[in-house]
Short mmCIF file of C-alpha atoms in Angstrom, two decimals:
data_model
loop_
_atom_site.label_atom_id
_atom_site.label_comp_id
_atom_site.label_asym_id
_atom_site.label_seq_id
_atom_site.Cartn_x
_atom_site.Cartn_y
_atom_site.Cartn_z
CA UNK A 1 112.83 177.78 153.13
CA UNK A 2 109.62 177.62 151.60
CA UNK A 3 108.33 174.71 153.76
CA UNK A 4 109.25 177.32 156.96
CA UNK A 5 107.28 179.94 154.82
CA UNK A 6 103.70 177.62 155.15
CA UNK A 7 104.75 176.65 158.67
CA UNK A 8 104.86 180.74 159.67
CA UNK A 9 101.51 180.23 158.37
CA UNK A 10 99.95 178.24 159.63
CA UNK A 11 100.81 179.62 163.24
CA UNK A 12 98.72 182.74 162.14
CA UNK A 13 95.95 180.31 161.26
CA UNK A 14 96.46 178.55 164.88
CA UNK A 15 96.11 182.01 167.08
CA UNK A 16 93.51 183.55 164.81
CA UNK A 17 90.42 182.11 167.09
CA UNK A 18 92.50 182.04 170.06
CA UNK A 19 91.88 185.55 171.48
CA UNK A 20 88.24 186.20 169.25
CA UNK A 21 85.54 185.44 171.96
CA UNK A 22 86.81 187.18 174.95
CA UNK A 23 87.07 190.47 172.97
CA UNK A 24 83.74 190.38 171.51
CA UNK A 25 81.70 188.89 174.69
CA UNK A 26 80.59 191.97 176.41
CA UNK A 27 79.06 192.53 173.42
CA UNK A 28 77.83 188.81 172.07
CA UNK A 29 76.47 188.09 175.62
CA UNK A 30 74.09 191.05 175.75
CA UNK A 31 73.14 190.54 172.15
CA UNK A 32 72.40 186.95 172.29
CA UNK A 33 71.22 187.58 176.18
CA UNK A 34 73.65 184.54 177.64
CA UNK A 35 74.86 184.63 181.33
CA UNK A 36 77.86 185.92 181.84
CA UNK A 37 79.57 182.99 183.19
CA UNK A 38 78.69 180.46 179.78
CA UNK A 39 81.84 182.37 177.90
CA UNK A 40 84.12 179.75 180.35
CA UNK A 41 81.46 176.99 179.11
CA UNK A 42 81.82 177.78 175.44
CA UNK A 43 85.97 178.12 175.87
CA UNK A 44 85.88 174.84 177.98
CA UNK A 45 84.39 172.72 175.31
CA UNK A 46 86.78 174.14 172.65
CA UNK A 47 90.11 173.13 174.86
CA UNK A 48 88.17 169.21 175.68
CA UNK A 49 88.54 169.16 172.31
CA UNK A 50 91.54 169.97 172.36
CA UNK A 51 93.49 168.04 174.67
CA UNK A 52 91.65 164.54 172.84
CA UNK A 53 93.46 165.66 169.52
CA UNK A 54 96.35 166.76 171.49
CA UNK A 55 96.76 163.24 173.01
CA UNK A 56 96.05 161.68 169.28
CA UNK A 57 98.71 163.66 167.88
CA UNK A 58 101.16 161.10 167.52
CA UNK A 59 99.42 158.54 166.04
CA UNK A 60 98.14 160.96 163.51
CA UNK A 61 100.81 162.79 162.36
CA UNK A 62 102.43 159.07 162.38
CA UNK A 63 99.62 157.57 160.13
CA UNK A 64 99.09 161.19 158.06
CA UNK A 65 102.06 163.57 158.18
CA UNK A 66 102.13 166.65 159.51
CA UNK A 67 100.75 168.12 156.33
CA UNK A 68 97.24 166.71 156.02
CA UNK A 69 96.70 166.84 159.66
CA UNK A 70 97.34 170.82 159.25
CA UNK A 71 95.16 171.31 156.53
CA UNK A 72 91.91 169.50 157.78
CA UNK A 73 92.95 171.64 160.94
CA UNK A 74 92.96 174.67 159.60
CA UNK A 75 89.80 173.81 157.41
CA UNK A 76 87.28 172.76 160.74
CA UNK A 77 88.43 175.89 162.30
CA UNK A 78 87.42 177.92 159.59
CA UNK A 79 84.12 175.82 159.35
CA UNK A 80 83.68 176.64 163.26
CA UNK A 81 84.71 180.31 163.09
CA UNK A 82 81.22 180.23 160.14
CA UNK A 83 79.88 178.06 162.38
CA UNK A 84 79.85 180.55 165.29
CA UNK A 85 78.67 183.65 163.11
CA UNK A 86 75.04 182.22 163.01
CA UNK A 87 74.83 180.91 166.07
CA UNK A 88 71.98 182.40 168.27
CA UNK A 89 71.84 180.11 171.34
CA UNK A 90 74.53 178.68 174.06
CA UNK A 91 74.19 174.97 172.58
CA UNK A 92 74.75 176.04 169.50
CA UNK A 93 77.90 178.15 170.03
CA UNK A 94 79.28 174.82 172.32
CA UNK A 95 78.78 172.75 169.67
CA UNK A 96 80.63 174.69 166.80
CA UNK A 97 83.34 175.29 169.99
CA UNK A 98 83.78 171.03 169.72
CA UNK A 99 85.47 171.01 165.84
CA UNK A 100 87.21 174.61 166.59
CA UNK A 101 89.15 172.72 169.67
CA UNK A 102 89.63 169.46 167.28
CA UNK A 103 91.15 171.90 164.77
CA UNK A 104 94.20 173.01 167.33
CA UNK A 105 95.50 170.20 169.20
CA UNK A 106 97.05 168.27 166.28
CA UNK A 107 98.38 170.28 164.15
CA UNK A 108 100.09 172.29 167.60
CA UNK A 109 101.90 169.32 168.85
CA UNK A 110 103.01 168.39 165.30
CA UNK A 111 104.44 171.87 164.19
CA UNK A 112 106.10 172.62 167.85
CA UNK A 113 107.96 169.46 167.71
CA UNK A 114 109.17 169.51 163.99
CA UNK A 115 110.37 172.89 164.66
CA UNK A 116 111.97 171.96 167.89
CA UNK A 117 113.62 169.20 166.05
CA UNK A 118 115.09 171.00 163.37
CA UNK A 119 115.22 174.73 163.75
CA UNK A 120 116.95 177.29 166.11
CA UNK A 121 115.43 178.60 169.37
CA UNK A 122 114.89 181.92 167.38
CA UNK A 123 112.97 180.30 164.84
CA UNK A 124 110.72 178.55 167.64
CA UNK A 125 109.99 182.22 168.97
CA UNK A 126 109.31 183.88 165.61
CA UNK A 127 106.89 180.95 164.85
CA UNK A 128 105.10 181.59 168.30
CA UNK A 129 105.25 185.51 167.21
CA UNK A 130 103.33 184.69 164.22
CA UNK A 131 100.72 182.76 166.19
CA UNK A 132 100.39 185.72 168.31
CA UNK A 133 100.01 188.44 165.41
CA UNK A 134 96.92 185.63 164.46
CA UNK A 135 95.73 185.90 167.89
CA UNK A 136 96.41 190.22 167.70
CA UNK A 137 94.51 189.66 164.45
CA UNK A 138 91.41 188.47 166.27
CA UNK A 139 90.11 190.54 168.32
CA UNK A 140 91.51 193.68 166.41
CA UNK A 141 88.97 192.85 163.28
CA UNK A 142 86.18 192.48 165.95
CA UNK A 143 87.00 195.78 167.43
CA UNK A 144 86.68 196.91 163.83
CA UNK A 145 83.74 195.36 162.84
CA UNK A 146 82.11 196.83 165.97
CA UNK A 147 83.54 200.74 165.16
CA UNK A 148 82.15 200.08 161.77
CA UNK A 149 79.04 199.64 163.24
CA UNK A 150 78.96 196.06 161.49
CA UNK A 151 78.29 193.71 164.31
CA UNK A 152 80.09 190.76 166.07
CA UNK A 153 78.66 188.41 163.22
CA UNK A 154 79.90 189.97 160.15
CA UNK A 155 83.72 190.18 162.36
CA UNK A 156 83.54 186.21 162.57
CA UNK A 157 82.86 186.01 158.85
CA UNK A 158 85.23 188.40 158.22
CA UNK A 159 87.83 185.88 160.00
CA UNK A 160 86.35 183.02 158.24
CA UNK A 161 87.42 183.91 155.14
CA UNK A 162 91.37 185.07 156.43
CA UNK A 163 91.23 181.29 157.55
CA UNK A 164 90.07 180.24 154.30
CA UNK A 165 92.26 181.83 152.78
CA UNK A 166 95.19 180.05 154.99
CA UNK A 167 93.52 176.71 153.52
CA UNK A 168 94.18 177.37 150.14
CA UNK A 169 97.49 177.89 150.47
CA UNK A 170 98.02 175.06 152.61
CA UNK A 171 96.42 172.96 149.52
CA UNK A 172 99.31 174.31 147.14
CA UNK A 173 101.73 172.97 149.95
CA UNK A 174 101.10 169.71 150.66
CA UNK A 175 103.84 167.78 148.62
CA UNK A 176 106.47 170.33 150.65
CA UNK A 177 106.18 168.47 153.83
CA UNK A 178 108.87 165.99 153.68
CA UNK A 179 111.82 166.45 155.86
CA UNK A 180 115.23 167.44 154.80
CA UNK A 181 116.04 163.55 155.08
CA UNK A 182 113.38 162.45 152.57
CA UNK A 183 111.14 161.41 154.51
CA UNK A 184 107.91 162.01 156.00
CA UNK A 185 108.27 164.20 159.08
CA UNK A 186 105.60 162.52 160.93
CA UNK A 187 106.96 159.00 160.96
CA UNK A 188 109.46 159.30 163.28
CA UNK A 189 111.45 156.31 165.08
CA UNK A 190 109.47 154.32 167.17
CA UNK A 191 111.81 154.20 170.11
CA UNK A 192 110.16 153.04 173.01
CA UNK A 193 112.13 154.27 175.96
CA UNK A 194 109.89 153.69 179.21
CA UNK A 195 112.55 154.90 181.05
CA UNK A 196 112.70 158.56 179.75
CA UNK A 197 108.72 158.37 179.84
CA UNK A 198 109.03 157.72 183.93
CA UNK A 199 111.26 160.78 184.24
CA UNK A 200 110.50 162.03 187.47
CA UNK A 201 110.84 165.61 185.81
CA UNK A 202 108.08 164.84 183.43
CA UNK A 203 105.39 165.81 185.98
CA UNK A 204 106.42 169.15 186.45
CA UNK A 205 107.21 169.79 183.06
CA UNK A 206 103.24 169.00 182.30
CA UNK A 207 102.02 171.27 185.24
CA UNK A 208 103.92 174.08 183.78
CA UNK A 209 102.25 174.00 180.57
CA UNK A 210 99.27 173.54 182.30
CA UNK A 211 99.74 176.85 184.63
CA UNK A 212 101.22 178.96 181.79
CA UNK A 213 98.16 178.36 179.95
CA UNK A 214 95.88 178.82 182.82
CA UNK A 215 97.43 182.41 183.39
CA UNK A 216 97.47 183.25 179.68
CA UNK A 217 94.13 181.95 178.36
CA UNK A 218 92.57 183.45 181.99
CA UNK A 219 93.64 186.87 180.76
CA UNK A 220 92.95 186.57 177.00
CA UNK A 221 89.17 185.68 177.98
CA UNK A 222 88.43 188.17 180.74
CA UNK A 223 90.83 190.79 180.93
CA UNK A 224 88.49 192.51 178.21
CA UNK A 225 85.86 192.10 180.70
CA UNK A 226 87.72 193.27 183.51
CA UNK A 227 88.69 196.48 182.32
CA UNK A 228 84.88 197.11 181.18
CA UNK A 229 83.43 196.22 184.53
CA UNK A 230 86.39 197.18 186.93
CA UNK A 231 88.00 199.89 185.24
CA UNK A 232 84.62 201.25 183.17
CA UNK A 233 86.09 200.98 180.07
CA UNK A 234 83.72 201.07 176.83
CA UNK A 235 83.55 197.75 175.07
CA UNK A 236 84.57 198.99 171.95
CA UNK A 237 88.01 200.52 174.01
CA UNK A 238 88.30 197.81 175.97
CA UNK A 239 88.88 195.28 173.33
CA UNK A 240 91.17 197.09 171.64
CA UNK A 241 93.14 197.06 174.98
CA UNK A 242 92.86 193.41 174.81
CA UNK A 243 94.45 193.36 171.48
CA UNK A 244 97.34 194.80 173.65
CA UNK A 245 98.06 191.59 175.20
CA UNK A 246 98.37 189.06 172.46
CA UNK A 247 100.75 192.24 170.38
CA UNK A 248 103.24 192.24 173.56
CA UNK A 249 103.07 188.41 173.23
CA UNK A 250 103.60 188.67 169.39
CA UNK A 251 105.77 191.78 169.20
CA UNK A 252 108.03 189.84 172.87
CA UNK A 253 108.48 186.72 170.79
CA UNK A 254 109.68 188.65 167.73
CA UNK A 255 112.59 189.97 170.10
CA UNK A 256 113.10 187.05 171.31
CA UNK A 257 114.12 185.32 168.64
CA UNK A 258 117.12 188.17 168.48
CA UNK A 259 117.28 187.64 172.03
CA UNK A 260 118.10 183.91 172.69
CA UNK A 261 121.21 184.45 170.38
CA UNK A 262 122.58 185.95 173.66
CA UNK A 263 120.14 184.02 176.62
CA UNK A 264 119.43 180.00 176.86
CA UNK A 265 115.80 179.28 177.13
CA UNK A 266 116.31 178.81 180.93
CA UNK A 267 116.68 182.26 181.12
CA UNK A 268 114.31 183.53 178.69
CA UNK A 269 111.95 181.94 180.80
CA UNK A 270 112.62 183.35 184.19
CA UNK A 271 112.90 186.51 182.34
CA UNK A 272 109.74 186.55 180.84
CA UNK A 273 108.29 185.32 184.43
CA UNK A 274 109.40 188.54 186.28
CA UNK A 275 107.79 190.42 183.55
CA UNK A 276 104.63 188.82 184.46
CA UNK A 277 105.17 189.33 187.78
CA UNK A 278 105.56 193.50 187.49
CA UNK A 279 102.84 193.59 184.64
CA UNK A 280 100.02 191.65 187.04
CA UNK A 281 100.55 194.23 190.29
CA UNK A 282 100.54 197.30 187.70
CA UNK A 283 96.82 195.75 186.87
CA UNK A 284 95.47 195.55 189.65
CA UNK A 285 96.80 198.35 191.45
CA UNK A 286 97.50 201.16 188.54
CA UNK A 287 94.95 203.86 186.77
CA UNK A 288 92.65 203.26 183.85
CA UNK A 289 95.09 203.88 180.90
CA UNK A 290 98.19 201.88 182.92
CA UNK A 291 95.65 198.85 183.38
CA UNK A 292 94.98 198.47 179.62
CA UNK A 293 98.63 199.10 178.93
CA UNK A 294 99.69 196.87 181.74
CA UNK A 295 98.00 194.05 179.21
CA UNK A 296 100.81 194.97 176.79
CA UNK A 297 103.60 194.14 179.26
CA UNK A 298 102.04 190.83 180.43
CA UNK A 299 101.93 190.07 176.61
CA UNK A 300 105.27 190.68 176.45
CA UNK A 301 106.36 188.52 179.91
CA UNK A 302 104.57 185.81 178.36
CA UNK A 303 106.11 185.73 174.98
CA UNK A 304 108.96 183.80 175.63
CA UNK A 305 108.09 181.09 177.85
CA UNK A 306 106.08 178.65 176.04
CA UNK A 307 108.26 178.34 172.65
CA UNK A 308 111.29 178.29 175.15
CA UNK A 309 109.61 175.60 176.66
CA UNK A 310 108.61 173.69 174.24
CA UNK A 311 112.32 174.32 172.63
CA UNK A 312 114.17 172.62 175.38
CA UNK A 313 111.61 169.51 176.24
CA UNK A 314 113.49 167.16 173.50
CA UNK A 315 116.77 168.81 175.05
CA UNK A 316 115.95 167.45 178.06
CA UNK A 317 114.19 164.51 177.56
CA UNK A 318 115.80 163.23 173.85
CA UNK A 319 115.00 163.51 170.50
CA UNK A 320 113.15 160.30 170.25
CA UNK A 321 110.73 160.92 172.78
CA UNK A 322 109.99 164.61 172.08
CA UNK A 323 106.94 164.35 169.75
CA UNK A 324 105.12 161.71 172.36
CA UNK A 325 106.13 163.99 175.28
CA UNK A 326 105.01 167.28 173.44
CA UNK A 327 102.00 166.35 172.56
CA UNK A 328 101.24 165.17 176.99
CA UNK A 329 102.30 168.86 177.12
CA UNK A 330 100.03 170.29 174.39
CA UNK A 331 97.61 168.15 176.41
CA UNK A 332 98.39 169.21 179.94
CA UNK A 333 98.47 172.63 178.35
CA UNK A 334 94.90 173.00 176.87
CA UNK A 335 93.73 171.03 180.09
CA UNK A 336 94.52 174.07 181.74
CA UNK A 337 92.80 176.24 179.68
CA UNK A 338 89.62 174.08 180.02
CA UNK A 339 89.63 174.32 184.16
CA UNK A 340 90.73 178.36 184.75
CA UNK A 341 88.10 180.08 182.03
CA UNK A 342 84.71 178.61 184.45
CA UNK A 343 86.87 179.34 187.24
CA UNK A 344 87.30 183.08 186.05
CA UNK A 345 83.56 183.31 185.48
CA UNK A 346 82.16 181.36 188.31
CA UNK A 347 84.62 183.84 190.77
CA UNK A 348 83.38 186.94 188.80
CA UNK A 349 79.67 186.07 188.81
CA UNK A 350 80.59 185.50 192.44
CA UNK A 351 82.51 188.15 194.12
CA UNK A 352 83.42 190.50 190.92
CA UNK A 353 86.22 190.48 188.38
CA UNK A 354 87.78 192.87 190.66
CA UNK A 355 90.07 189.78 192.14
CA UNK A 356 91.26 188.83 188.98
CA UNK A 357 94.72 189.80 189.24
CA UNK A 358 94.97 188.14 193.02
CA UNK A 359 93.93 184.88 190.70
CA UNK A 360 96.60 185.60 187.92
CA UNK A 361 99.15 185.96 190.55
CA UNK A 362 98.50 182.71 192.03
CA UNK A 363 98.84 180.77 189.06
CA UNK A 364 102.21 182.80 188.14
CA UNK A 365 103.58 181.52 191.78
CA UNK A 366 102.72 177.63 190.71
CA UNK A 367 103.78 177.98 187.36
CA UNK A 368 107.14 179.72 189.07
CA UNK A 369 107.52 176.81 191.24
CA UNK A 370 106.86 173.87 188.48
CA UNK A 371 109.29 175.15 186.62
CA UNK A 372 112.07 175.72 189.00
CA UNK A 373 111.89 172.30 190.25
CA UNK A 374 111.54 171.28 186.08
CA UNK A 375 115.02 172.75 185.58
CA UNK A 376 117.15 171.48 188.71
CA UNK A 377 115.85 168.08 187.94
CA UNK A 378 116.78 168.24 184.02
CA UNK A 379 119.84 170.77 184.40
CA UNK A 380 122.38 167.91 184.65
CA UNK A 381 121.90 166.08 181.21
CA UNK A 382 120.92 167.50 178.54
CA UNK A 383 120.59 165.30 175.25
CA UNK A 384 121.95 166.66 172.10
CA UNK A 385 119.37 167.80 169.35
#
């Protein structure tokens, strides 16, 4: 129980960045007098990051346990998040982004396949809750820092020390991570089953991490921006609006953990989808305060597809494999949220973020498609975990 108690943790400490510089960029690019378009630049770099830790995940967690790796996470994203509060230039602010993407991609593979392994799909969604009140967390203490007339700075340094504070009690934990068996949950079996790796499902179950993240890292990063230049929001509103989309995606994985007592994560998932299908058209096409709420219910249509997904992959591709194959989707994941933020920007620079939504719903129809075509090929056999 208490081991589960520092894990819940340290999924605040992941989604505390997450949401940060979209919500505070209206503001930080005017201060620091940056084109509007270098926010996708600075986001990119974090996620290359990223997916080259995500792809060493194995061999870490392997060589380190699950443990260390989280705590020298947690510890270069707080260094980063400092980092980032004296930065007064665009290399500077892509150069603390390079540890605060090296900080994520680890330590996320890791803790989404222990706890795929060896808890319930309600504990999988309660985890990804608590990631999301980290990424809530965010951008509500920059909206704060900015009513408190305090500035963007003193909001990262604010969140520098909530992180630090994550690292000291990640010290005090260390000896906890063992697994129930006795040993280290890292080192797993090294069963090399080519076969399962040339699963001709295994494609589309990387391009739908790689589309949900597009859609959901798309909005977290310019749906603040949206609502200030297409709706004429004020900053200071408008990213507390934004705030509204990673609380549906906290407060929708909270019920979903109650949720999947009754659903399978199949369904979760398609449920979740149509969610994000209504919330997208109410964005685009619905008044001022329905856009910004319209944030909340995307939040919550989001909420449970990821942990469902990543609940299921060693259900459908076995046990053995799942920490290898989670960490190609952690991978494939933050891959897409290194393409869609320039994307975003170089479109709005372009032609206006008026078309964002059109974009959101494009990636919702491929991410649709992927993962229809990931369940009929899996929905057959289905190992036991």
């Amino acid at each position: 129980m208490t081991l589960l108690v520092v894990i819940y943790l340290a999924f605040i400490s992941l989604g505390l960045p997450d949401g940060v510089l979209g919500s505070i960029w209206p503001v930080m690019q005017q201060s620091l007098d940056l084109p509007f378009w270098s926010a996708g630049l600075i986001g990119a770099t974090s996620s290359i990051g990223t997916v080259v830790s995500a792809l060493m995940s194995y061999r870490m967690t392997s060589r380190f346990g699950t443990g260390k790796v989280t705590l020298v996470s947690v510890t270069m994203t707080a260094v980063a998040l400092l980092g980032f509060s004296f930065a007064s230039s665009l290399p500077i602010l892509m150069l603390w982004a390079v540890p605060l993407g090296l900080g994520a991609g680890s330590v996320d593979s890791a803790l989404n396949n222990y706890v795929a392994l060896h808890y319930e799909a309600r504990h999988m969604n309660w985890l990804h809750s608590f990631w999301g009140l980290g990424a809530s967390a965010g951008p509500a203490v920059m909206g704060l820092a900015l009513s408190l007339q305090l500035g963007y700075r003193s909001g990262y340094r604010i969140l520098t020390l909530m992180q630090t504070l994550l690292v000291f009690a990640l010290i005090a934990s260390l000896s906890l991570w063992v697994d129930p068996k006795g040993k280290r949950e890292g080192e797993h079996h090294a069963v090399h089953q080519k076969g399962s790796l040339r699963h001709k499902a295994l494609p589309f179950a990387l391009l739908s991490f790689f589309f949900y993240c597009a859609l959901e890292i798309s909005t977290g990063l310019w749906a603040v921006s949206y609502l200030v230049q297409v709706k004429q929001l004020l900053p200071s509103d408008a990213a507390f609006y934004g705030s509204l989309f990673f609380l549906g995606i906290t407060v929708g994985r909270m019920a979903s953990g109650f949720i999947s007592y009754r659903l399978s994560n199949i369904r979760m998932i398609f449920l979740g989808l149509f969610l994000c299908l209504v919330s997208i058209i109410a964005l685009f096409f619905a008044s001022l305060i329905f856009a910004g709420l319209s944030l909340l219910l995307l939040g919550l249509g989001c909420a449970p597809i990821f942990p469902s997904l990543i609940h299921q992959t060693p259900r459908s591709f076995g046990p053995e494999l799942s920490q290898r194959i989670i960490g190609l989707q952690m991978a494939s994941a933050y891959i897409g949220s290194t393409v869609t933020p320039p994307l975003f920007g170089l479109v709005g620079s372009y032609v206006g973020l008026q078309w964002m939504p059109l974009l959101q719903g494009s990636i919702l129809v491929l991410l649709v498609s992927s993962i229809t075509i990931l369940v009929l090929l899996t929905r057959n056999k289905e190992y036991s975990v």
